[in-house]
CSV table of C-alpha atoms and ligand atoms in Angstrom, one decimal:
chain,number,residue,atom,x,y,z
A,26,UNK,CA,-35.7,-45.7,114.5
A,27,UNK,CA,-34.3,-45.3,111.0
A,28,UNK,CA,-33.1,-47.5,108.2
A,29,UNK,CA,-29.4,-46.7,107.7
A,30,UNK,CA,-28.3,-49.2,105.0
A,31,UNK,CA,-29.7,-51.7,102.5
A,32,UNK,CA,-27.1,-54.2,101.1
A,33,UNK,CA,-27.7,-57.1,98.7
A,34,UNK,CA,-25.9,-60.4,98.8
A,35,UNK,CA,-26.0,-62.3,95.6
A,36,UNK,CA,-25.0,-65.9,96.2
A,37,UNK,CA,-24.1,-68.7,93.8
A,38,UNK,CA,-22.9,-72.2,94.0
A,39,UNK,CA,-22.5,-74.6,91.1
A,40,UNK,CA,-24.2,-77.9,91.4
A,41,UNK,CA,-22.0,-81.0,91.2
A,42,UNK,CA,-24.8,-82.7,89.3
A,43,UNK,CA,-27.3,-80.5,87.4
A,44,UNK,CA,-31.0,-81.6,87.8
A,45,UNK,CA,-34.2,-81.0,85.9
A,46,UNK,CA,-37.7,-79.9,86.6
A,47,UNK,CA,-40.2,-79.6,83.8
A,48,UNK,CA,-39.0,-76.2,82.7
A,49,UNK,CA,-35.3,-77.0,82.3
A,50,UNK,CA,-32.0,-78.0,83.8
A,51,UNK,CA,-30.7,-76.3,86.9
A,52,UNK,CA,-26.9,-75.9,86.9
A,53,UNK,CA,-26.4,-73.5,89.8
A,54,UNK,CA,-27.8,-72.7,93.2
A,55,UNK,CA,-28.4,-69.0,93.6
A,56,UNK,CA,-30.0,-66.6,96.1
A,57,UNK,CA,-30.7,-62.9,96.5
A,58,UNK,CA,-30.5,-61.9,100.1
A,59,UNK,CA,-30.9,-58.4,101.6
A,60,UNK,CA,-29.5,-57.0,104.8
A,61,UNK,CA,-31.1,-53.9,106.3
A,62,UNK,CA,-29.3,-52.0,109.1
A,63,UNK,CA,-30.8,-49.5,111.5
A,64,UNK,CA,-29.6,-46.7,113.7
A,65,UNK,CA,-30.7,-48.4,116.9
A,66,UNK,CA,-29.1,-51.8,116.3
A,67,UNK,CA,-31.4,-54.5,114.9
A,68,UNK,CA,-30.3,-55.9,111.5
A,69,UNK,CA,-32.9,-57.5,109.3
A,70,UNK,CA,-32.5,-60.3,106.7
A,71,UNK,CA,-34.7,-61.0,103.8
A,72,UNK,CA,-34.7,-63.0,100.6
A,73,UNK,CA,-36.1,-62.6,97.1
A,74,UNK,CA,-37.2,-65.8,95.4
A,75,UNK,CA,-34.8,-67.0,92.6
A,76,UNK,CA,-35.9,-70.2,90.9
A,77,UNK,CA,-33.1,-72.3,89.5
A,78,UNK,CA,-33.0,-70.6,86.1
A,79,UNK,CA,-33.5,-67.0,87.2
A,80,UNK,CA,-30.5,-64.7,87.5
A,81,UNK,CA,-30.4,-63.6,91.1
A,82,UNK,CA,-28.9,-60.2,90.0
A,83,UNK,CA,-32.3,-59.1,88.7
A,84,UNK,CA,-33.9,-58.7,92.1
A,85,UNK,CA,-30.7,-57.4,93.5
A,86,UNK,CA,-30.8,-54.6,90.9
A,87,UNK,CA,-34.4,-53.8,91.7
A,88,UNK,CA,-33.5,-53.5,95.4
A,89,UNK,CA,-30.5,-51.3,94.8
A,90,UNK,CA,-31.8,-49.0,92.1
A,91,UNK,CA,-35.6,-48.9,92.6
A,92,UNK,CA,-36.5,-49.8,96.3
A,93,UNK,CA,-33.5,-48.6,98.4
A,94,UNK,CA,-34.1,-44.9,97.4
A,95,UNK,CA,-37.7,-45.2,98.6
A,96,UNK,CA,-36.7,-46.4,102.0
A,97,UNK,CA,-33.8,-44.1,102.8
A,98,UNK,CA,-34.3,-42.8,106.3
A,99,UNK,CA,-37.7,-44.5,106.8
A,100,UNK,CA,-38.8,-46.0,110.1
A,101,UNK,CA,-38.5,-49.8,109.5
A,102,UNK,CA,-41.4,-50.4,111.8
A,103,UNK,CA,-43.8,-48.7,109.3
A,104,UNK,CA,-43.9,-52.1,107.5
A,105,UNK,CA,-47.4,-51.8,105.9
A,106,UNK,CA,-46.8,-48.2,104.9
A,107,UNK,CA,-43.5,-49.1,103.2
A,108,UNK,CA,-45.0,-52.2,101.5
A,109,UNK,CA,-47.6,-50.0,99.8
A,110,UNK,CA,-45.0,-47.3,99.0
A,111,UNK,CA,-42.8,-49.9,97.2
A,112,UNK,CA,-45.7,-51.5,95.4
A,113,UNK,CA,-47.3,-48.3,94.1
A,114,UNK,CA,-44.0,-46.7,93.1
A,115,UNK,CA,-43.1,-49.8,91.0
A,116,UNK,CA,-46.6,-50.6,89.7
A,117,UNK,CA,-46.0,-49.3,86.1
A,118,UNK,CA,-43.1,-51.7,85.6
A,119,UNK,CA,-43.7,-54.2,88.4
A,120,UNK,CA,-46.7,-56.0,89.8
A,121,UNK,CA,-45.2,-59.5,89.1
A,122,UNK,CA,-42.0,-61.4,88.9
A,123,UNK,CA,-38.6,-60.2,90.1
A,124,UNK,CA,-39.8,-56.7,91.0
A,125,UNK,CA,-42.3,-58.2,93.6
A,126,UNK,CA,-39.6,-60.7,94.6
A,127,UNK,CA,-37.4,-57.7,95.5
A,128,UNK,CA,-40.2,-56.1,97.5
A,129,UNK,CA,-40.6,-59.4,99.2
A,130,UNK,CA,-37.0,-59.5,100.3
A,131,UNK,CA,-37.2,-56.0,101.8
A,132,UNK,CA,-40.5,-56.7,103.5
A,133,UNK,CA,-39.2,-59.9,105.1
A,134,UNK,CA,-36.2,-58.0,106.4
A,135,UNK,CA,-38.5,-55.3,107.9
A,136,UNK,CA,-40.5,-58.0,109.8
A,137,UNK,CA,-37.2,-59.5,111.1
A,138,UNK,CA,-36.2,-56.0,112.4
A,139,UNK,CA,-39.5,-55.5,114.0
A,140,UNK,CA,-39.3,-58.9,115.8
A,141,UNK,CA,-35.8,-58.1,117.0
A,142,UNK,CA,-36.9,-54.6,118.1
A,143,UNK,CA,-39.8,-56.0,120.2
A,144,UNK,CA,-38.0,-59.1,121.2
A,145,UNK,CA,-40.6,-61.6,119.8
A,146,UNK,CA,-40.8,-64.0,116.9
A,147,UNK,CA,-42.5,-62.7,113.8
A,148,UNK,CA,-45.3,-65.1,114.4
A,149,UNK,CA,-46.2,-63.2,117.6
A,150,UNK,CA,-46.4,-59.9,115.6
A,151,UNK,CA,-48.7,-61.7,113.2
A,152,UNK,CA,-51.1,-62.4,116.0
A,153,UNK,CA,-49.5,-65.5,117.6
A,154,UNK,CA,-48.7,-69.1,116.8
A,155,UNK,CA,-51.4,-71.6,116.0
A,156,UNK,CA,-48.7,-74.3,116.0
A,157,UNK,CA,-45.1,-74.7,117.3
A,158,UNK,CA,-44.3,-77.5,114.9
A,159,UNK,CA,-45.3,-78.2,111.3
A,160,UNK,CA,-45.6,-81.5,109.4
A,161,UNK,CA,-43.3,-81.4,106.4
A,162,UNK,CA,-43.7,-82.9,103.0
A,163,UNK,CA,-40.7,-84.1,101.0
A,164,UNK,CA,-40.1,-82.2,97.7
A,165,UNK,CA,-37.7,-84.0,95.4
A,166,UNK,CA,-37.9,-86.4,92.6
A,167,UNK,CA,-35.9,-84.2,90.2
A,168,UNK,CA,-34.6,-85.8,87.1
A,169,UNK,CA,-31.0,-86.5,86.4
A,170,UNK,CA,-31.6,-88.1,83.0
A,171,UNK,CA,-34.9,-86.5,82.0
A,172,UNK,CA,-37.1,-89.5,81.2
A,173,UNK,CA,-37.2,-93.2,82.0
A,174,UNK,CA,-36.3,-92.8,85.7
A,175,UNK,CA,-39.4,-94.4,87.3
A,176,UNK,CA,-37.4,-97.2,89.2
A,177,UNK,CA,-34.9,-94.7,90.7
A,178,UNK,CA,-37.8,-92.3,91.7
A,179,UNK,CA,-39.6,-95.2,93.4
A,180,UNK,CA,-36.4,-95.9,95.4
A,181,UNK,CA,-36.2,-92.2,96.3
A,182,UNK,CA,-39.8,-92.3,97.7
A,183,UNK,CA,-38.7,-95.1,100.1
A,184,UNK,CA,-35.7,-93.0,101.1
A,185,UNK,CA,-38.0,-90.1,102.0
A,186,UNK,CA,-40.2,-92.5,103.9
A,187,UNK,CA,-37.2,-94.0,105.8
A,188,UNK,CA,-36.1,-90.4,106.7
A,189,UNK,CA,-39.5,-89.9,108.5
A,190,UNK,CA,-41.6,-88.2,105.8
A,191,UNK,CA,-45.2,-89.3,105.5
A,192,UNK,CA,-46.1,-86.9,102.8
A,193,UNK,CA,-44.2,-86.2,99.5
A,194,UNK,CA,-44.6,-84.3,96.3
A,195,UNK,CA,-43.6,-85.8,93.0
A,196,UNK,CA,-42.2,-83.7,90.2
A,197,UNK,CA,-44.1,-84.5,86.9
A,198,UNK,CA,-44.2,-82.8,83.6
A,199,UNK,CA,-41.7,-84.9,81.6
A,200,UNK,CA,-44.2,-86.2,79.1
A,201,UNK,CA,-47.6,-87.6,80.1
A,202,UNK,CA,-46.6,-91.3,79.4
A,203,UNK,CA,-43.4,-90.9,81.4
A,204,UNK,CA,-45.3,-89.2,84.2
A,205,UNK,CA,-47.8,-92.0,84.4
A,206,UNK,CA,-45.0,-94.6,84.6
A,207,UNK,CA,-43.5,-92.6,87.5
A,208,UNK,CA,-46.8,-92.4,89.3
A,209,UNK,CA,-47.4,-96.2,88.9
A,210,UNK,CA,-43.9,-97.0,90.2
A,211,UNK,CA,-44.1,-94.6,93.2
A,212,UNK,CA,-47.7,-95.6,94.0
A,213,UNK,CA,-46.6,-99.3,94.2
A,214,UNK,CA,-43.5,-98.5,96.3
A,215,UNK,CA,-45.5,-96.6,99.0
A,216,UNK,CA,-48.7,-98.6,98.9
A,217,UNK,CA,-50.1,-99.4,102.3
A,218,UNK,CA,-47.6,-97.2,104.1
A,219,UNK,CA,-50.0,-94.3,104.9
A,220,UNK,CA,-48.1,-91.8,102.7
A,221,UNK,CA,-49.9,-88.7,101.4
A,222,UNK,CA,-48.9,-87.9,97.8
A,223,UNK,CA,-49.0,-84.7,95.8
A,224,UNK,CA,-47.8,-83.9,92.3
A,225,UNK,CA,-46.3,-80.8,90.6
A,226,UNK,CA,-45.9,-80.5,86.9
A,227,UNK,CA,-44.6,-76.9,87.0
A,228,UNK,CA,-47.1,-75.9,84.2
A,229,UNK,CA,-45.6,-78.3,81.7
A,230,UNK,CA,-48.8,-78.9,79.7
A,231,UNK,CA,-51.7,-77.3,77.9
A,232,UNK,CA,-55.2,-78.2,79.1
A,233,UNK,CA,-55.7,-81.4,77.0
A,234,UNK,CA,-52.5,-83.1,78.3
A,235,UNK,CA,-53.0,-81.7,81.8
A,236,UNK,CA,-56.4,-83.3,81.8
A,237,UNK,CA,-55.2,-86.6,80.4
A,238,UNK,CA,-52.7,-86.8,83.2
A,239,UNK,CA,-55.3,-85.6,85.7
A,240,UNK,CA,-57.7,-88.4,85.0
A,241,UNK,CA,-55.0,-90.9,85.9
A,242,UNK,CA,-54.0,-88.8,88.9
A,243,UNK,CA,-57.6,-89.0,90.1
A,244,UNK,CA,-56.9,-92.7,91.0
A,245,UNK,CA,-54.3,-91.7,93.6
A,246,UNK,CA,-56.3,-89.7,96.2
A,247,UNK,CA,-53.7,-86.9,96.0
A,248,UNK,CA,-53.7,-84.0,98.4
A,249,UNK,CA,-53.2,-81.7,95.3
A,250,UNK,CA,-52.2,-81.4,91.7
A,251,UNK,CA,-49.9,-78.3,91.5
A,252,UNK,CA,-49.4,-75.9,88.5
A,253,UNK,CA,-51.2,-78.1,86.0
A,254,UNK,CA,-51.1,-75.4,83.3
A,255,UNK,CA,-49.3,-72.0,82.9
A,256,UNK,CA,-50.2,-69.3,85.4
A,257,UNK,CA,-51.7,-67.1,82.8
A,258,UNK,CA,-54.4,-69.7,81.9
A,259,UNK,CA,-56.8,-69.1,84.7
A,260,UNK,CA,-59.6,-70.5,82.6
A,261,UNK,CA,-57.6,-73.7,82.3
A,262,UNK,CA,-57.3,-73.9,86.1
A,263,UNK,CA,-61.1,-73.5,86.3
A,264,UNK,CA,-61.7,-76.1,83.7
A,265,UNK,CA,-59.4,-78.7,85.4
A,266,UNK,CA,-61.0,-77.9,88.8
A,267,UNK,CA,-64.4,-78.6,87.4
A,268,UNK,CA,-63.4,-81.9,85.6
A,269,UNK,CA,-61.0,-83.5,88.1
A,270,UNK,CA,-61.6,-84.9,91.6
A,271,UNK,CA,-58.1,-84.1,92.7
A,272,UNK,CA,-57.8,-80.6,94.4
A,273,UNK,CA,-56.0,-78.1,92.2
A,274,UNK,CA,-53.1,-76.0,93.6
A,275,UNK,CA,-51.1,-73.1,92.3
A,276,UNK,CA,-49.7,-69.7,93.0
A,277,UNK,CA,-45.9,-69.9,93.3
A,278,UNK,CA,-45.8,-67.7,90.1
A,279,UNK,CA,-48.6,-65.4,91.3
A,280,UNK,CA,-48.1,-62.3,93.3
A,281,UNK,CA,-49.7,-60.0,95.9
A,282,UNK,CA,-53.3,-59.6,97.1
A,283,UNK,CA,-54.2,-58.4,93.6
A,284,UNK,CA,-53.0,-61.5,91.7
A,285,UNK,CA,-54.3,-63.9,94.3
A,286,UNK,CA,-57.5,-62.0,94.6
A,287,UNK,CA,-58.1,-62.7,90.9
A,288,UNK,CA,-57.2,-66.4,91.2
A,289,UNK,CA,-59.6,-66.8,94.1
A,290,UNK,CA,-62.5,-64.7,92.6
A,291,UNK,CA,-62.4,-66.8,89.5
A,292,UNK,CA,-62.4,-70.1,91.3
A,293,UNK,CA,-59.0,-71.2,89.9
A,294,UNK,CA,-57.6,-73.1,92.9
A,295,UNK,CA,-58.6,-75.2,95.8
A,296,UNK,CA,-55.2,-74.5,97.5
A,297,UNK,CA,-53.3,-71.2,97.0
A,298,UNK,CA,-49.5,-71.4,97.3
A,299,UNK,CA,-47.9,-68.0,97.7
A,300,UNK,CA,-44.1,-68.1,98.1
A,301,UNK,CA,-42.9,-65.6,100.7
A,302,UNK,CA,-40.0,-64.5,98.6
A,303,UNK,CA,-42.1,-63.9,95.6
A,304,UNK,CA,-45.6,-63.0,96.6
A,305,UNK,CA,-44.6,-59.8,98.3
A,306,UNK,CA,-43.2,-61.0,101.6
A,307,UNK,CA,-44.7,-61.6,105.0
A,308,UNK,CA,-47.1,-58.6,104.6
A,309,UNK,CA,-48.4,-60.0,101.3
A,310,UNK,CA,-48.8,-63.5,102.7
A,311,UNK,CA,-50.9,-62.0,105.5
A,312,UNK,CA,-53.1,-60.1,102.9
A,313,UNK,CA,-53.5,-63.3,100.9
A,314,UNK,CA,-54.3,-65.4,104.0
A,315,UNK,CA,-57.1,-63.1,104.8
A,316,UNK,CA,-58.5,-63.3,101.2
A,317,UNK,CA,-58.3,-67.1,101.4
A,318,UNK,CA,-60.0,-67.3,104.7
A,319,UNK,CA,-62.8,-65.1,103.4
A,320,UNK,CA,-63.4,-67.5,100.5
A,321,UNK,CA,-62.7,-70.8,102.1
A,322,UNK,CA,-59.5,-71.4,100.1
A,323,UNK,CA,-56.6,-73.1,101.8
A,324,UNK,CA,-53.3,-71.3,101.9
A,325,UNK,CA,-50.4,-73.6,101.8
A,326,UNK,CA,-47.2,-71.6,101.1
A,327,UNK,CA,-44.7,-72.7,98.5
A,328,UNK,CA,-41.3,-72.8,100.2
A,329,UNK,CA,-38.1,-72.4,98.2
A,330,UNK,CA,-34.8,-70.5,98.7
A,331,UNK,CA,-32.1,-70.4,101.4
A,332,UNK,CA,-32.4,-70.7,105.1
A,333,UNK,CA,-33.6,-67.1,105.3
A,334,UNK,CA,-36.7,-67.8,103.2
A,335,UNK,CA,-37.3,-71.1,105.0
A,336,UNK,CA,-37.2,-69.3,108.4
A,337,UNK,CA,-39.6,-66.6,107.2
A,338,UNK,CA,-41.9,-69.2,105.8
A,339,UNK,CA,-41.9,-71.1,109.1
A,340,UNK,CA,-43.0,-67.9,111.0
A,341,UNK,CA,-45.9,-67.4,108.6
A,342,UNK,CA,-46.9,-71.1,108.8
A,343,UNK,CA,-47.0,-70.8,112.6
A,344,UNK,CA,-49.5,-67.9,112.3
A,345,UNK,CA,-51.7,-69.3,109.5
A,346,UNK,CA,-55.2,-70.2,110.8
A,347,UNK,CA,-56.8,-73.4,109.5
A,348,UNK,CA,-59.2,-72.6,106.7
A,349,UNK,CA,-62.0,-75.1,107.8
A,350,UNK,CA,-62.1,-75.5,111.5
A,351,UNK,CA,-63.0,-78.8,113.1
A,352,UNK,CA,-61.7,-81.0,115.9
A,353,UNK,CA,-59.3,-82.8,113.5
A,354,UNK,CA,-58.8,-79.9,111.1
A,355,UNK,CA,-56.1,-80.1,108.4
A,356,UNK,CA,-53.4,-77.5,108.8
A,357,UNK,CA,-50.9,-76.3,106.3
A,358,UNK,CA,-47.9,-78.5,105.6
A,359,UNK,CA,-44.3,-77.4,105.0
A,360,UNK,CA,-42.5,-77.8,101.7
A,361,UNK,CA,-39.2,-79.4,102.6
A,362,UNK,CA,-37.0,-79.7,99.6
A,363,UNK,CA,-34.7,-82.7,100.0
A,364,UNK,CA,-32.1,-81.9,97.4
A,365,UNK,CA,-28.6,-80.9,98.4
A,366,UNK,CA,-28.5,-77.1,99.1
A,367,UNK,CA,-25.5,-75.3,100.7
A,368,UNK,CA,-27.5,-72.1,101.3
A,369,UNK,CA,-29.8,-74.0,103.6
A,370,UNK,CA,-27.2,-76.0,105.5
A,371,UNK,CA,-24.4,-73.4,105.8
A,372,UNK,CA,-25.9,-69.9,106.0
A,373,UNK,CA,-27.3,-70.1,109.5
A,374,UNK,CA,-26.2,-71.5,112.8
A,375,UNK,CA,-29.2,-73.7,113.2
A,376,UNK,CA,-30.6,-75.0,109.9
A,377,UNK,CA,-34.1,-76.3,109.6
A,378,UNK,CA,-34.3,-80.0,110.4
A,379,UNK,CA,-36.7,-82.9,110.8
A,380,UNK,CA,-37.2,-84.2,114.4
A,381,UNK,CA,-39.6,-87.0,115.1
A,382,UNK,CA,-41.3,-86.4,111.8
A,383,UNK,CA,-42.0,-82.7,112.3
A,384,UNK,CA,-40.1,-79.3,112.0
A,385,UNK,CA,-39.9,-77.1,115.0
A,386,UNK,CA,-40.6,-73.4,114.5
A,387,UNK,CA,-38.1,-71.0,116.1
A,388,UNK,CA,-39.3,-69.0,119.0
A,389,UNK,CA,-36.3,-66.6,118.8
A,390,UNK,CA,-36.8,-62.9,118.0
A,391,UNK,CA,-37.6,-61.9,114.4
A,392,UNK,CA,-37.1,-64.8,111.9
A,393,UNK,CA,-35.2,-66.6,114.7
A,394,UNK,CA,-32.0,-67.2,112.7
A,395,UNK,CA,-28.4,-66.2,113.0
A,396,UNK,CA,-26.4,-65.8,109.8
A,397,UNK,CA,-22.9,-67.2,109.4
A,398,UNK,CA,-20.8,-64.4,107.9
A,399,UNK,CA,-18.1,-66.8,106.6
A,400,UNK,CA,-20.7,-68.8,104.7
A,401,UNK,CA,-22.0,-65.6,103.1
A,402,UNK,CA,-18.6,-64.6,102.0
A,403,UNK,CA,-17.9,-68.0,100.6
A,404,UNK,CA,-20.8,-67.8,98.1
A,405,UNK,CA,-21.1,-64.1,97.5
A,406,UNK,CA,-20.5,-63.0,94.0
A,407,UNK,CA,-21.4,-59.2,94.1
B,720,CA,CA1,-44.1,-76.0,92.4
């Protein structure tokens, strides 16, 4: 079996209403997909992480100019071999960011091909499924004004609750006083409803502000406090972890077994959050899961991107062991972004959805999705 073609699809769709997270305004949906063809038939799909302010052309260029030449004529089933080839050959200018996101896209597509070749879901290739459904948490609470939106965000919490979500993650990082007002309003809105809350400041603060916010957050029995400080400040993570009761999470801006190994060795996080399209793909998530298991650190993937990244994340979520086994052990939960996103709804024949409060994980071969060619063409810009 040989790889015969690697094609990137850069997708864009302007948002009717731009929204903000703590790092800026997001005007456009974008995605970098890769399609890998083979001489024996199976076609694999993968995706590179592209956060709202990142040009999707960067990962596409890495795939086209740096990675595709390394894979020409290779056997797509040599997934681990090819991962190391891509990583080592880009080390001197890669290791992080869009280069590793590009590796991730290729790696996901190779796992998709392998699953289709063997006629099994990727979770089976990873050793089998610990779960066939996963509990989702609602991600949302983006800002449309910037500050002073606590009442609207409290209403949004009730909408997530009415839609069946019993866990939700609040975007913070818009000034500590505004954040506290938002927490108070949402806390009151969901009080007594059995809702699990998490927060995410997208590294908006330095240590002093992150701690000031953190002491208030400690009142709320949160499942986690995500990206409290910039990813470079590992000592800051360690300090917050030692001073706060709330578990500290992070990792969507970290990469590979090397980056996560460092986070874990230094005791930076209680919960590590690799993103499949950014950490190095399915292979890297598997490496990171083993590291976490060895050190008692929960792995709870960050999930962003189109229906392709969502499907790949679900396969890995199926195959993730619980970190601390018990009769009523806590498993990973699925990040389910509730904002409007055409690349999630339209790109595949069966988009991810909530049924009876859970998300069902596909048992189809590979990633278990079928792309819709017309939708790809509608949003393709390259
Ligand atoms: Ca986040």
